[in-house]
CSV table of C-alpha atoms in Angstrom, one decimal:
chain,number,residue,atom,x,y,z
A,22,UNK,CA,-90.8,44.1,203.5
A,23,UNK,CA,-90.0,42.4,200.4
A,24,UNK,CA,-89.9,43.8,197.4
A,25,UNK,CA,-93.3,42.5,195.1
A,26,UNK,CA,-91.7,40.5,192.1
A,27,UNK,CA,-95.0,39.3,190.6
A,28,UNK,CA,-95.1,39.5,187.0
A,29,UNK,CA,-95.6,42.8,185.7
A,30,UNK,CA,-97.0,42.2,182.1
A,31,UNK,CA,-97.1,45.7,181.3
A,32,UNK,CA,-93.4,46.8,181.5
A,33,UNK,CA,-90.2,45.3,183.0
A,34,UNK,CA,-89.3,46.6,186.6
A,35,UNK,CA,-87.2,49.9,185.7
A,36,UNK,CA,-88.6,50.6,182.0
A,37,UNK,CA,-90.6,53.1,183.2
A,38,UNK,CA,-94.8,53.6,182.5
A,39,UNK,CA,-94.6,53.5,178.4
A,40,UNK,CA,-98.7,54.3,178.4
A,41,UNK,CA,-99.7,56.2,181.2
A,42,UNK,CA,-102.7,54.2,182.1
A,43,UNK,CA,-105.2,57.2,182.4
A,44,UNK,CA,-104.5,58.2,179.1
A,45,UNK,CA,-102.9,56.1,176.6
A,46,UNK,CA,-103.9,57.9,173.6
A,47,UNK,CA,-102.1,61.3,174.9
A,48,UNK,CA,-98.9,58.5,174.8
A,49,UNK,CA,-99.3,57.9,171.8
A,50,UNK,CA,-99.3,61.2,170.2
A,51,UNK,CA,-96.1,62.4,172.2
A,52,UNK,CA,-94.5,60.2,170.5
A,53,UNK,CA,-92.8,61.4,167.2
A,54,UNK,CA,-92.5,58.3,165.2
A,55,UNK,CA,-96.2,57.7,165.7
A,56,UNK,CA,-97.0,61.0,165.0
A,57,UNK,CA,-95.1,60.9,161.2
A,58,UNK,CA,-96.7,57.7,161.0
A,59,UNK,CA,-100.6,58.5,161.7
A,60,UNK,CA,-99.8,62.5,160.0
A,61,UNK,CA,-99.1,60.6,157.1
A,62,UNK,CA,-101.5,57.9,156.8
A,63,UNK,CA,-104.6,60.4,158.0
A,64,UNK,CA,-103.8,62.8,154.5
A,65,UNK,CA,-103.3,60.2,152.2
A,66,UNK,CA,-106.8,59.0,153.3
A,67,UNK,CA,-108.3,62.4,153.0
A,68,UNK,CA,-106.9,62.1,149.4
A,69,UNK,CA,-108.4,59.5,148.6
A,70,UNK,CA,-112.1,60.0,149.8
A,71,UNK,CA,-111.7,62.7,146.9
A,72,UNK,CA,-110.8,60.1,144.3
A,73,UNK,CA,-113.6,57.8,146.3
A,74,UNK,CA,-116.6,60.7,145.1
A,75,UNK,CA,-114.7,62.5,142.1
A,76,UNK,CA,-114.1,59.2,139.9
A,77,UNK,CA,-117.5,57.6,140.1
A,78,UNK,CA,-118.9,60.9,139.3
A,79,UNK,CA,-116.7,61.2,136.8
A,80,UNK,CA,-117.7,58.3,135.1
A,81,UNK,CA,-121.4,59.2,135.6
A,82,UNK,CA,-121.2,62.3,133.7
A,83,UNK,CA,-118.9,61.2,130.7
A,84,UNK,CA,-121.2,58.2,130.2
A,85,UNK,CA,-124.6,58.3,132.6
A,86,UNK,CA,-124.6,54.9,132.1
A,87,UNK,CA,-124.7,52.4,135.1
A,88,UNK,CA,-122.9,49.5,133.4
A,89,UNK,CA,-120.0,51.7,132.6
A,90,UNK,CA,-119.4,52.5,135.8
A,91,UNK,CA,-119.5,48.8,137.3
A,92,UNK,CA,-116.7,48.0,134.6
A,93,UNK,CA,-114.7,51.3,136.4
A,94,UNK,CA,-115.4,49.4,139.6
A,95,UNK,CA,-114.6,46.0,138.5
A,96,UNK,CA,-111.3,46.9,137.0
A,97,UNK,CA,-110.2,48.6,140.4
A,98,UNK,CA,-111.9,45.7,141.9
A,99,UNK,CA,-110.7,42.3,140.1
A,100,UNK,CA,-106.9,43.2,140.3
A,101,UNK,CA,-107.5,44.0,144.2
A,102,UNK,CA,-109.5,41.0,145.1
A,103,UNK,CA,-106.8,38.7,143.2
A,104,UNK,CA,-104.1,39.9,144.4
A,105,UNK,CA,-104.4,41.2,147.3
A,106,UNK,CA,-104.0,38.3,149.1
A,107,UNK,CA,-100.3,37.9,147.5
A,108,UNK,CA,-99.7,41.3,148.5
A,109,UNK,CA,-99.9,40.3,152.0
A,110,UNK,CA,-97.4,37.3,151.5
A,111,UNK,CA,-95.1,39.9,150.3
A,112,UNK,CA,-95.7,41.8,153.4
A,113,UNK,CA,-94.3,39.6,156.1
A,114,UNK,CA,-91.9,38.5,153.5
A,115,UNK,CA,-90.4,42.1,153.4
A,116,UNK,CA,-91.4,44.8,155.7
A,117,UNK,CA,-95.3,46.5,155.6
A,118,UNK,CA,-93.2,49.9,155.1
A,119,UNK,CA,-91.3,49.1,152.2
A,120,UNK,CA,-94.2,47.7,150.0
A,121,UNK,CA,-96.7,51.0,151.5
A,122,UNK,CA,-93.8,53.4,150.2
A,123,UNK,CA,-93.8,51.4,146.5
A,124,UNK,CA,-97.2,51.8,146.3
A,125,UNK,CA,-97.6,55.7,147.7
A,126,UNK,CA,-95.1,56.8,144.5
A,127,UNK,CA,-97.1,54.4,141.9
A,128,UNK,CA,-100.6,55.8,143.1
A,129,UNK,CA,-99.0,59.6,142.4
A,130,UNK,CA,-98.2,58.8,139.1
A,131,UNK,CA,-101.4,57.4,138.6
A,132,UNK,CA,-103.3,60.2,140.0
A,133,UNK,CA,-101.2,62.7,138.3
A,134,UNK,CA,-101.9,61.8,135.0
A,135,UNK,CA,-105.3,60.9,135.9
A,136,UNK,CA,-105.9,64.8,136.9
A,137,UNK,CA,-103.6,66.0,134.0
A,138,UNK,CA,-106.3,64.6,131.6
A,139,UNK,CA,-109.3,66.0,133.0
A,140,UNK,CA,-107.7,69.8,133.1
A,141,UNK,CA,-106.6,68.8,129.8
A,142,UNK,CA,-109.7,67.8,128.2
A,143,UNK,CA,-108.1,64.7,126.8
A,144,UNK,CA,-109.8,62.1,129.0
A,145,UNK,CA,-111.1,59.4,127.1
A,146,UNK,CA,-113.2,56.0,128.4
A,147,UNK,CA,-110.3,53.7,127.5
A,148,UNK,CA,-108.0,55.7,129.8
A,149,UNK,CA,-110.4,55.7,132.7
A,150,UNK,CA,-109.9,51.8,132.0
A,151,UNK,CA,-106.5,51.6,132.0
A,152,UNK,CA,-106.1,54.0,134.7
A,153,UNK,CA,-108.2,52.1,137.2
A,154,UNK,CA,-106.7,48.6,136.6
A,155,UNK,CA,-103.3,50.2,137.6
A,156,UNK,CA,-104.9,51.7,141.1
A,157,UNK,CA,-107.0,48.4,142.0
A,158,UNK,CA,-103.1,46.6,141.4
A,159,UNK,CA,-101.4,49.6,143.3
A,160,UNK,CA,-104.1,49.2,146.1
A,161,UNK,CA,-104.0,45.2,146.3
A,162,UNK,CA,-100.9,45.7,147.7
A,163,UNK,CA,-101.2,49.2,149.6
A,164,UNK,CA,-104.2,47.8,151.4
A,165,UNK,CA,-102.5,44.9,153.3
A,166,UNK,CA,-98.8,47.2,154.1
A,167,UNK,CA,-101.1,49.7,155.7
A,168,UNK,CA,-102.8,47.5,158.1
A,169,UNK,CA,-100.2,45.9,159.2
A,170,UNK,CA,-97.9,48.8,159.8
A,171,UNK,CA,-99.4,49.5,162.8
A,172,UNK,CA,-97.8,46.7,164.8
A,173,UNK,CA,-94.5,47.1,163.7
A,174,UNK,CA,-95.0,50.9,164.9
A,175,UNK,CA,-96.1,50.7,168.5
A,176,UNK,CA,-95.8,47.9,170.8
A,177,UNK,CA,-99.0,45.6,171.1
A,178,UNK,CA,-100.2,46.9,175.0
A,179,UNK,CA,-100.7,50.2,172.8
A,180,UNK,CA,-102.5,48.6,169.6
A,181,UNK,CA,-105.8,49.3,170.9
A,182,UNK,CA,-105.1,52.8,171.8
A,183,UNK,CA,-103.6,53.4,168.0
A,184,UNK,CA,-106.0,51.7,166.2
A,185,UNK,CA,-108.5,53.7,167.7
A,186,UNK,CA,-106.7,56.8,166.9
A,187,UNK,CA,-106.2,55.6,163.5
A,188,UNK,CA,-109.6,54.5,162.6
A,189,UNK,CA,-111.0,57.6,164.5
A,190,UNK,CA,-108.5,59.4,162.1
A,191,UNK,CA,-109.8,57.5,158.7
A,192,UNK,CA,-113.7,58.2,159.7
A,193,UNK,CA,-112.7,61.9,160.4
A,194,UNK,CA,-111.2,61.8,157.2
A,195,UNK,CA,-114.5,60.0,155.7
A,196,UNK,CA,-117.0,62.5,157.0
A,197,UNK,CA,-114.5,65.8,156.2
A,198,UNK,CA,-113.3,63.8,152.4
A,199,UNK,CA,-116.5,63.5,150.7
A,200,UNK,CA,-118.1,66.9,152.2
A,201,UNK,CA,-115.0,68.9,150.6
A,202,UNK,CA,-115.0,66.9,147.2
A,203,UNK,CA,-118.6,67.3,146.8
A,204,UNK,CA,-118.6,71.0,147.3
A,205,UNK,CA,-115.5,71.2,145.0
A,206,UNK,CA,-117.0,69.6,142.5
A,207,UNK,CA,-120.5,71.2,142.5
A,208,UNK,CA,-118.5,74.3,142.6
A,209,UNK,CA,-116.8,74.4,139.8
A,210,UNK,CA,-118.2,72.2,138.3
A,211,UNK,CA,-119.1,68.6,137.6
A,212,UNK,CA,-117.1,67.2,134.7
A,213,UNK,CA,-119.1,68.1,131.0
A,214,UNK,CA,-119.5,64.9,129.7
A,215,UNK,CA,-123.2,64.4,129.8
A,216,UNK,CA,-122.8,67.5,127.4
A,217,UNK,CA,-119.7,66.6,124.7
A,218,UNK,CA,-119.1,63.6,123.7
A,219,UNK,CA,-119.2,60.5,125.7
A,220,UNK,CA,-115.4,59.9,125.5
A,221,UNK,CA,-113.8,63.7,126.3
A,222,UNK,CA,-115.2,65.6,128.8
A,223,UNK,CA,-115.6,69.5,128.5
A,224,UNK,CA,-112.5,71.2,129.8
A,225,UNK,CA,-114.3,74.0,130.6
A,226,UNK,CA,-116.2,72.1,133.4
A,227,UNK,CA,-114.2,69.8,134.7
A,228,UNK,CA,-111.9,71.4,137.0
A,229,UNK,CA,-113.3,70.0,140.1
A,230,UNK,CA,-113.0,66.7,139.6
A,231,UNK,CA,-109.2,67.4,138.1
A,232,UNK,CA,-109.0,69.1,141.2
A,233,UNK,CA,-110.1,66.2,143.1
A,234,UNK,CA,-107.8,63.9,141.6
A,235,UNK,CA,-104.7,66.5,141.9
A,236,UNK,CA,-105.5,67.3,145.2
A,237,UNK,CA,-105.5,62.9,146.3
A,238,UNK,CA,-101.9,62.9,144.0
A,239,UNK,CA,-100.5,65.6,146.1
A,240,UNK,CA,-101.6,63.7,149.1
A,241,UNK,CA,-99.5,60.4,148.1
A,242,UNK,CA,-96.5,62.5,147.7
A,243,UNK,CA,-96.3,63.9,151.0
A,244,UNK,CA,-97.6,60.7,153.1
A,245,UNK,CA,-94.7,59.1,151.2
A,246,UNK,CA,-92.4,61.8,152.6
A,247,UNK,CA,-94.0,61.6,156.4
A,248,UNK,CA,-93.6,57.7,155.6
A,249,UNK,CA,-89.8,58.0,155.3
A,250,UNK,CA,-89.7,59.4,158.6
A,251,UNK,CA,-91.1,56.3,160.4
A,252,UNK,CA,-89.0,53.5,162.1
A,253,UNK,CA,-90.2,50.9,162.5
A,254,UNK,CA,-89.7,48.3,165.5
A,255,UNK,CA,-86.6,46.4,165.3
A,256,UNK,CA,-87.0,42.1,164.8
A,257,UNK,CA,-90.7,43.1,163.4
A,258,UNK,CA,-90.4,45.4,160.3
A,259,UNK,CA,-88.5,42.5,157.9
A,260,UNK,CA,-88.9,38.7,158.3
A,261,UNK,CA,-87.2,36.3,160.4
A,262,UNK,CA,-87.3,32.8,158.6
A,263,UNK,CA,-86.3,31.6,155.0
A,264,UNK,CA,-88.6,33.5,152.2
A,265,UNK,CA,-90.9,30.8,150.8
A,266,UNK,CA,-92.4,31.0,147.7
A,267,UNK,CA,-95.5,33.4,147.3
A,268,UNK,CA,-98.3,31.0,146.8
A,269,UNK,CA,-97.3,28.6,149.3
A,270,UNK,CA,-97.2,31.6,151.5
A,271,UNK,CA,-100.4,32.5,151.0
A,272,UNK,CA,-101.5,28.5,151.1
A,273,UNK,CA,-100.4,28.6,154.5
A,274,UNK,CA,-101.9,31.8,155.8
A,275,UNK,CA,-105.5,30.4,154.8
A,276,UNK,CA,-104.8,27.3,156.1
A,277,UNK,CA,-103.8,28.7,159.6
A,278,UNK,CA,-107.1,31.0,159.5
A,279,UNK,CA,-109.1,28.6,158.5
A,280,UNK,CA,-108.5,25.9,161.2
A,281,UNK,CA,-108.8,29.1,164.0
A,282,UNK,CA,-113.0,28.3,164.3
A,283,UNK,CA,-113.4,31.9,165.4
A,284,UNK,CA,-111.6,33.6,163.1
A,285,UNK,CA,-112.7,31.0,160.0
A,286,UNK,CA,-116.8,31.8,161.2
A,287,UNK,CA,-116.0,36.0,161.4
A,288,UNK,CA,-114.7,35.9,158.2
A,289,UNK,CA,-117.1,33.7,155.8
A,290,UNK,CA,-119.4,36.4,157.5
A,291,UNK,CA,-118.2,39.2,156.0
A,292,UNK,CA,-117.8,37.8,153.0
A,293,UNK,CA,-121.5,37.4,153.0
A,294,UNK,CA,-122.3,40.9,153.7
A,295,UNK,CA,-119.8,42.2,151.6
A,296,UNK,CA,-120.9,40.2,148.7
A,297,UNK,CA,-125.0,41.1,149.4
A,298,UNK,CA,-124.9,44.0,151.0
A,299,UNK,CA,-121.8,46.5,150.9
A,300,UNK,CA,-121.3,46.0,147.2
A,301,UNK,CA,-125.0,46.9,145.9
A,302,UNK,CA,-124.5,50.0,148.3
A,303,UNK,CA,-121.3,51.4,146.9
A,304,UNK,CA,-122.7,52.0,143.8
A,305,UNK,CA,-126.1,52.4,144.7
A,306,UNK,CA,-125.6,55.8,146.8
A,307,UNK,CA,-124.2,57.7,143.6
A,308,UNK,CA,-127.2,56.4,141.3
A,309,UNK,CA,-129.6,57.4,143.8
A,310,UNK,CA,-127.8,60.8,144.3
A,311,UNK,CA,-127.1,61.4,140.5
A,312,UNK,CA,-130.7,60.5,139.4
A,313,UNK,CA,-132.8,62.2,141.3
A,314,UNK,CA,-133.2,66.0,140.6
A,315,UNK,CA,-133.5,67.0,143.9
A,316,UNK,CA,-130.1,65.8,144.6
A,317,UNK,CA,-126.9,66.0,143.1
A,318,UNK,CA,-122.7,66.3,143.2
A,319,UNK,CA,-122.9,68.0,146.9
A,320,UNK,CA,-125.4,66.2,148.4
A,321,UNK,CA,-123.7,62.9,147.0
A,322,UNK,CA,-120.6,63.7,149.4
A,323,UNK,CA,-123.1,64.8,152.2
A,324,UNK,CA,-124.6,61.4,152.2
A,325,UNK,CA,-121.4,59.6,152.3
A,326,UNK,CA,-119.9,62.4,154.6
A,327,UNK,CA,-122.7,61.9,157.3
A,328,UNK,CA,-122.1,57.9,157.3
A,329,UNK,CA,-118.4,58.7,158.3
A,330,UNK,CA,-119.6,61.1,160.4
A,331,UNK,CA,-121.8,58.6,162.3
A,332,UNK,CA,-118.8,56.0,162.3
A,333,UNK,CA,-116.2,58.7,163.7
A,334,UNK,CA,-119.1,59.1,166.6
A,335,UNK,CA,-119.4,55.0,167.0
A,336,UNK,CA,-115.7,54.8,167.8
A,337,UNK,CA,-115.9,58.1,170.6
A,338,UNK,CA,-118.8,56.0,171.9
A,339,UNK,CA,-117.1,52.7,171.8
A,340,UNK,CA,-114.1,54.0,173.4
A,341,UNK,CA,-116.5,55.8,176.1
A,342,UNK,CA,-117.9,52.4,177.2
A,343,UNK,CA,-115.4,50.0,175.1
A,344,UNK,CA,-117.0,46.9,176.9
A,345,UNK,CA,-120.4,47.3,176.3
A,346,UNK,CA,-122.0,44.3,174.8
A,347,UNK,CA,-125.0,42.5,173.9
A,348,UNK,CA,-123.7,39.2,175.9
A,349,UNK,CA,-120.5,39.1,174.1
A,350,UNK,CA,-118.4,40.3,170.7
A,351,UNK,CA,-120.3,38.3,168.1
A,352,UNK,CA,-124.0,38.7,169.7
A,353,UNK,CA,-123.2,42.3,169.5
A,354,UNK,CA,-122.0,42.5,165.5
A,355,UNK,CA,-125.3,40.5,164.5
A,356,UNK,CA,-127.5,42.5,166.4
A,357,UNK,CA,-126.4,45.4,165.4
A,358,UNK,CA,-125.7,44.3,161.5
A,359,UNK,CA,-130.0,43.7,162.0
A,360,UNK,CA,-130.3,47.4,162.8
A,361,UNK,CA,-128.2,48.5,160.0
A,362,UNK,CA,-130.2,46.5,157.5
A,363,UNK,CA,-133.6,47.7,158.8
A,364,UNK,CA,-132.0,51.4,158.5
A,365,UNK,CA,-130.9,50.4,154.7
A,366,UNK,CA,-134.1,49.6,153.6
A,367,UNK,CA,-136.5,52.3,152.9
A,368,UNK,CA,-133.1,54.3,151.9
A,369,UNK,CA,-134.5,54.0,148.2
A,370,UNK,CA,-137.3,56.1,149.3
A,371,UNK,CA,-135.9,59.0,150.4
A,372,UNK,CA,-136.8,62.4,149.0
A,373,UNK,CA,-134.3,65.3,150.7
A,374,UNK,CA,-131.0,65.1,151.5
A,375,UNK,CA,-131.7,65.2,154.7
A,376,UNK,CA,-133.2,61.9,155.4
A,377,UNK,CA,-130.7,60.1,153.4
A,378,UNK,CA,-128.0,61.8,156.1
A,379,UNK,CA,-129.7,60.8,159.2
A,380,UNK,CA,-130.0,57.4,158.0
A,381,UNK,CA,-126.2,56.8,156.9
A,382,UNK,CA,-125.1,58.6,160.3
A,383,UNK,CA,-127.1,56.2,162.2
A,384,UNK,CA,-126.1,52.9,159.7
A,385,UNK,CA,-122.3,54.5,160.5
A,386,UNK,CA,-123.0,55.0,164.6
A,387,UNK,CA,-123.6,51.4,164.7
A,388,UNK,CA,-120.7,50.2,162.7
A,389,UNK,CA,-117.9,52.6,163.9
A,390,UNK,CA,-118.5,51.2,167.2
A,391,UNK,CA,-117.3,47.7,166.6
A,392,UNK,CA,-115.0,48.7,164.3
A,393,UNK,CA,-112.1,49.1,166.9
A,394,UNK,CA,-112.8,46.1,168.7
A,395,UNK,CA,-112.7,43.5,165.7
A,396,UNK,CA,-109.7,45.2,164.1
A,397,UNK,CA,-107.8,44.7,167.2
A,398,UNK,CA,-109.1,41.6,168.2
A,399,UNK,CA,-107.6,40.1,164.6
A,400,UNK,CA,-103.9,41.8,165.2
A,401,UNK,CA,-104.6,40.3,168.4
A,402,UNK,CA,-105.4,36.6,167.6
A,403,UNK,CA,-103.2,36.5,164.9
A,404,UNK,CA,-99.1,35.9,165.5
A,405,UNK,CA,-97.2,38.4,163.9
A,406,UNK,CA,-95.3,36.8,161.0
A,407,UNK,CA,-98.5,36.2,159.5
A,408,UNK,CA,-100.2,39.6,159.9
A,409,UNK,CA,-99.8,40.5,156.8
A,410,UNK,CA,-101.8,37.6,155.1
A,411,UNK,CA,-104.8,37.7,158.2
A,412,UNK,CA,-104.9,42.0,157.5
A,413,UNK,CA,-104.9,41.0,153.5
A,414,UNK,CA,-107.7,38.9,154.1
A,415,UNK,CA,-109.3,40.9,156.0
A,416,UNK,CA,-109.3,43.6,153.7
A,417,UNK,CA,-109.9,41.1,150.7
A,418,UNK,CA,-113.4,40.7,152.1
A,419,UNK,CA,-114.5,44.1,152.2
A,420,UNK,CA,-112.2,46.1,149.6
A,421,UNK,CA,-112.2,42.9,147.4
A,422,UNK,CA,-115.3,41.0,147.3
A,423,UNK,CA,-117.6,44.2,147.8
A,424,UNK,CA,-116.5,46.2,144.7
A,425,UNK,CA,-117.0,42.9,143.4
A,426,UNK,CA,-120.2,42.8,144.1
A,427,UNK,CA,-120.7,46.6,143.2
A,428,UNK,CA,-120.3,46.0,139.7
A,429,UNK,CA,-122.3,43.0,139.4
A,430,UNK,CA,-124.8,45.4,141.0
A,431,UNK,CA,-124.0,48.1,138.1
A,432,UNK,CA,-125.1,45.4,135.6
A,433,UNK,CA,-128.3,43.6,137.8
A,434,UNK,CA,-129.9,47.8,137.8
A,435,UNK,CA,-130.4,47.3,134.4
A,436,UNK,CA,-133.8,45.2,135.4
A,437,UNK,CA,-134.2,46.7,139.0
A,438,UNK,CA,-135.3,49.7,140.3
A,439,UNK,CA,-133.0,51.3,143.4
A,440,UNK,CA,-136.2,51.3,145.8
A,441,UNK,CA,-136.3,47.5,145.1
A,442,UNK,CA,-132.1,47.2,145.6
A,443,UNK,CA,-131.9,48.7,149.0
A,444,UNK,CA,-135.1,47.0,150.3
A,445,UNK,CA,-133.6,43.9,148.8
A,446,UNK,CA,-130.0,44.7,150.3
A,447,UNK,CA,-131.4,45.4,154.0
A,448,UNK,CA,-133.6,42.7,154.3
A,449,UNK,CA,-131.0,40.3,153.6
A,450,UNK,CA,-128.7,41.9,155.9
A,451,UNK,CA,-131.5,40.9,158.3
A,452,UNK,CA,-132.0,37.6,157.0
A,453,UNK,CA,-128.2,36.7,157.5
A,454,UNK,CA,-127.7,38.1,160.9
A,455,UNK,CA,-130.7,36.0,162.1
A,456,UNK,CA,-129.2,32.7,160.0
A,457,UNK,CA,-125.5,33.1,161.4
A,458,UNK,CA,-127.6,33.6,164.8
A,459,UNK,CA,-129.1,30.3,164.5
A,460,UNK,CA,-126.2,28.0,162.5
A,461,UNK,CA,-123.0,29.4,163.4
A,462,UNK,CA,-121.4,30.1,166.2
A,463,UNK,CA,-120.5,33.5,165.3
A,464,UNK,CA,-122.5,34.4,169.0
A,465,UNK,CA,-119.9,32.5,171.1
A,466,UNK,CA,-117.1,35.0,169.7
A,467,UNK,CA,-115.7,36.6,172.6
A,468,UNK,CA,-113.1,39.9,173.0
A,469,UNK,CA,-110.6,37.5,175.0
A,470,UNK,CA,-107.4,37.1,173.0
A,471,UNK,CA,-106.4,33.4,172.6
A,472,UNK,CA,-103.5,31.6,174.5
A,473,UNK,CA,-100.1,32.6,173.5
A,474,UNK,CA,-99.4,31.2,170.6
């Protein structure tokens, strides 16, 4: 008998099973280079989940005022949103893991001084300015570096197995993040500024939330370290034609995404619900949970916990039944993004902390479930010398445009109550998922990777 010599797509004849089918995520993690990798990557996002509840709070307390705290936003926010995008030309023009280890030693400094204030007592509103610009610059090109190390890591058969590991990882993180800085803050207390003056908070009670900060420092510090363990695939971690000049770069990443029909209708999509829906809820949860007596610092990071928690269960689920789908990829997103908008609605109302938890876990069941799919279906579609710019992109819409949109939000809740915001905020959730139903053809996306390209 022959031997079979049909293609093997998989692995040459004699390499050897890289990702034991049954179980390609037990692969993964026997592999030490991942494991440095995703060690790494999981505690700096821990870290920053701390910084995600302990500066907003901050801000709350030194000021209690809601326009304040959309300026904090829109200076992390404006610098990310315009530059992210040239992060991600300089991305694929270097290497993902050179710019992520540039930005892992500026965030320390920044979060180092940052807590070093707050134990200090010195902390004044100008410096909460100045120290958010430089995190939204460091971020704008962190942000793009870290989502498209991945390929450059593993080998694409095994980017659907990582991802999910890595995005299980963040959402664990997420649930675990805001739990433990809520606690820490409410237990040794919340920052004193609604007490002293509106500019230096009351060193007396603001340990947690210097706490916090040191705590996400210490985390950049030794994901850096991890970091410098990694190697990274050879012909993939630095580029392989002449540089060209930044903006040009970028000119021709949105050129190549935008004439890709699919990938041009997912993404004016989620720059819709970033912009009316994920920016009024970023700053709408700490309002809700910092005006209302019968809430506070912990259950702040209860809320936001369960909504990771929820997500972290979407992806086991998704990963259960990875194929299960309302007729096809984009029929699926919109009819869930419907659900999610009729669960944010009557969030405005809610009176315990309870109720606010069992909505975000279900809003994050839905979510985390597609979340896998869509982030590999993009590393997927998209050929790798221009990951860097499609990840950049990606991340523009919703780490960009929705803080964006948060602090607009911070300023618009001046004239609007937060019953009327999230009622507002889920219905058009609704209202968009039904148009981009009826006038796109965000349906007809499918999971099927194109042709090779």
């Amino acid at each position: 008998m022959r031997p079979d010599t049909s293609p093997r797509p998989a692995h040459p004849p004699g390499a050897g099973p890289a990702i034991p089918p049954a179980d390609p995520r037990a692969a993964l993690l026997q592999d030490p280079n991942f494991r440095w990798m995703i060690g790494g990557s999981a505690l700096s996002m821990l870290g920053d989940q701390f910084t995600l509840i302990a500066l907003p709070w901050l801000v709350l307390q030194m000021t209690g005022d809601t326009l304040v705290l959309g300026t904090v936003l829109a200076l992390i926010s404006v610098p990310r949103a315009l530059f992210i995008l040239i992060g991600g030309a300089l991305v694929d023009r270097h290497s993902p893991k050179q710019v992520l280890m540039i930005t892992k030693y500026v965030n320390l400094v920044l979060l180092a001084a940052l807590a070093g204030l707050v134990f200090a007592g010195t902390l004044s509103l100008w410096m909460v300015y100045a120290l958010s610009l430089g995190i939204g610059l460091a971020t704008a090109f962190s942000i793009p570096a870290g989502t498209a190390m991945m390929p450059s890591v593993v080998a694409r058969p095994q980017l659907q197995a990582a991802n999910g590991i890595g995005l299980g990882l963040r959402q664990l993180t997420m649930f675990l993040g805001p739990l433990l800085a809520g606690l820490l803050i409410a237990l040794f207390g919340a920052g004193g500024a609604a007490q002293a003056a509106a500019d230096a908070p009351a060193h007396a009670n603001a340990t947690g939330i210097g706490i916090a900060f040191a705590l996400d420092a210490l985390s950049f510090a030794v994901s850096a370290w991890t970091l410098s363990k990694v190697q990274t695939r050879a012909g993939l971690s630095a580029p392989t034609a002449a540089p060209q000049a930044v903006l040009a770069s970028v000119a021709q990443g949105l050129g190549h995404f935008w004439r890709d029909s699919e990938l041009r209708t997912c993404f004016l999509y989620w720059s819709a619900i970033a912009l009316f829906i994920m920016g009024p809820i970023h700053i709408a949860i700490p309002v809700l949970a910092s005006s209302s007596p019968q809430l506070g610092a912990a259950a702040f990071g209860i809320i936001v916990g369960a909504h990771g928690a929820g997500t972290l269960l979407g992806m086991v689920v998704s990963g259960m039944v990875p194929r299960l789908r309302f007729g096809s990829l984009g029929m699926t997103i919109l009819a869930f993004d419907a659900i999610i908008g009729s669960l944010f609605m009557p969030l405005g109302l809610i009176t315990a902390v309870w109720q606010g938890a069992v909505l975000m876990l279900v809003i994050g069941l839905l979510g985390g479930f597609m979340q896998v799919s869509v982030f590999t279906w993009i590393q997927h579609r998209v050929p790798p010398a221009l990951l860097g710019r499609a990840m950049s992109l990606f991340m523009f819409i919703f780490m960009g445009l929705a803080p964006i949109s948060a602090a607009v939000t911070g300023w618009v809740m001046k004239s609007i109550t937060l019953t009327q915001l999230f009622a507002a905020s889920g219905g058009t959730l609704v209202v968009l998922a039904a148009l981009a139903f009826v006038l796109t053809p965000m349906r007809r996306v499918t999971d099927a990777a194109p042709a090779t390209r």
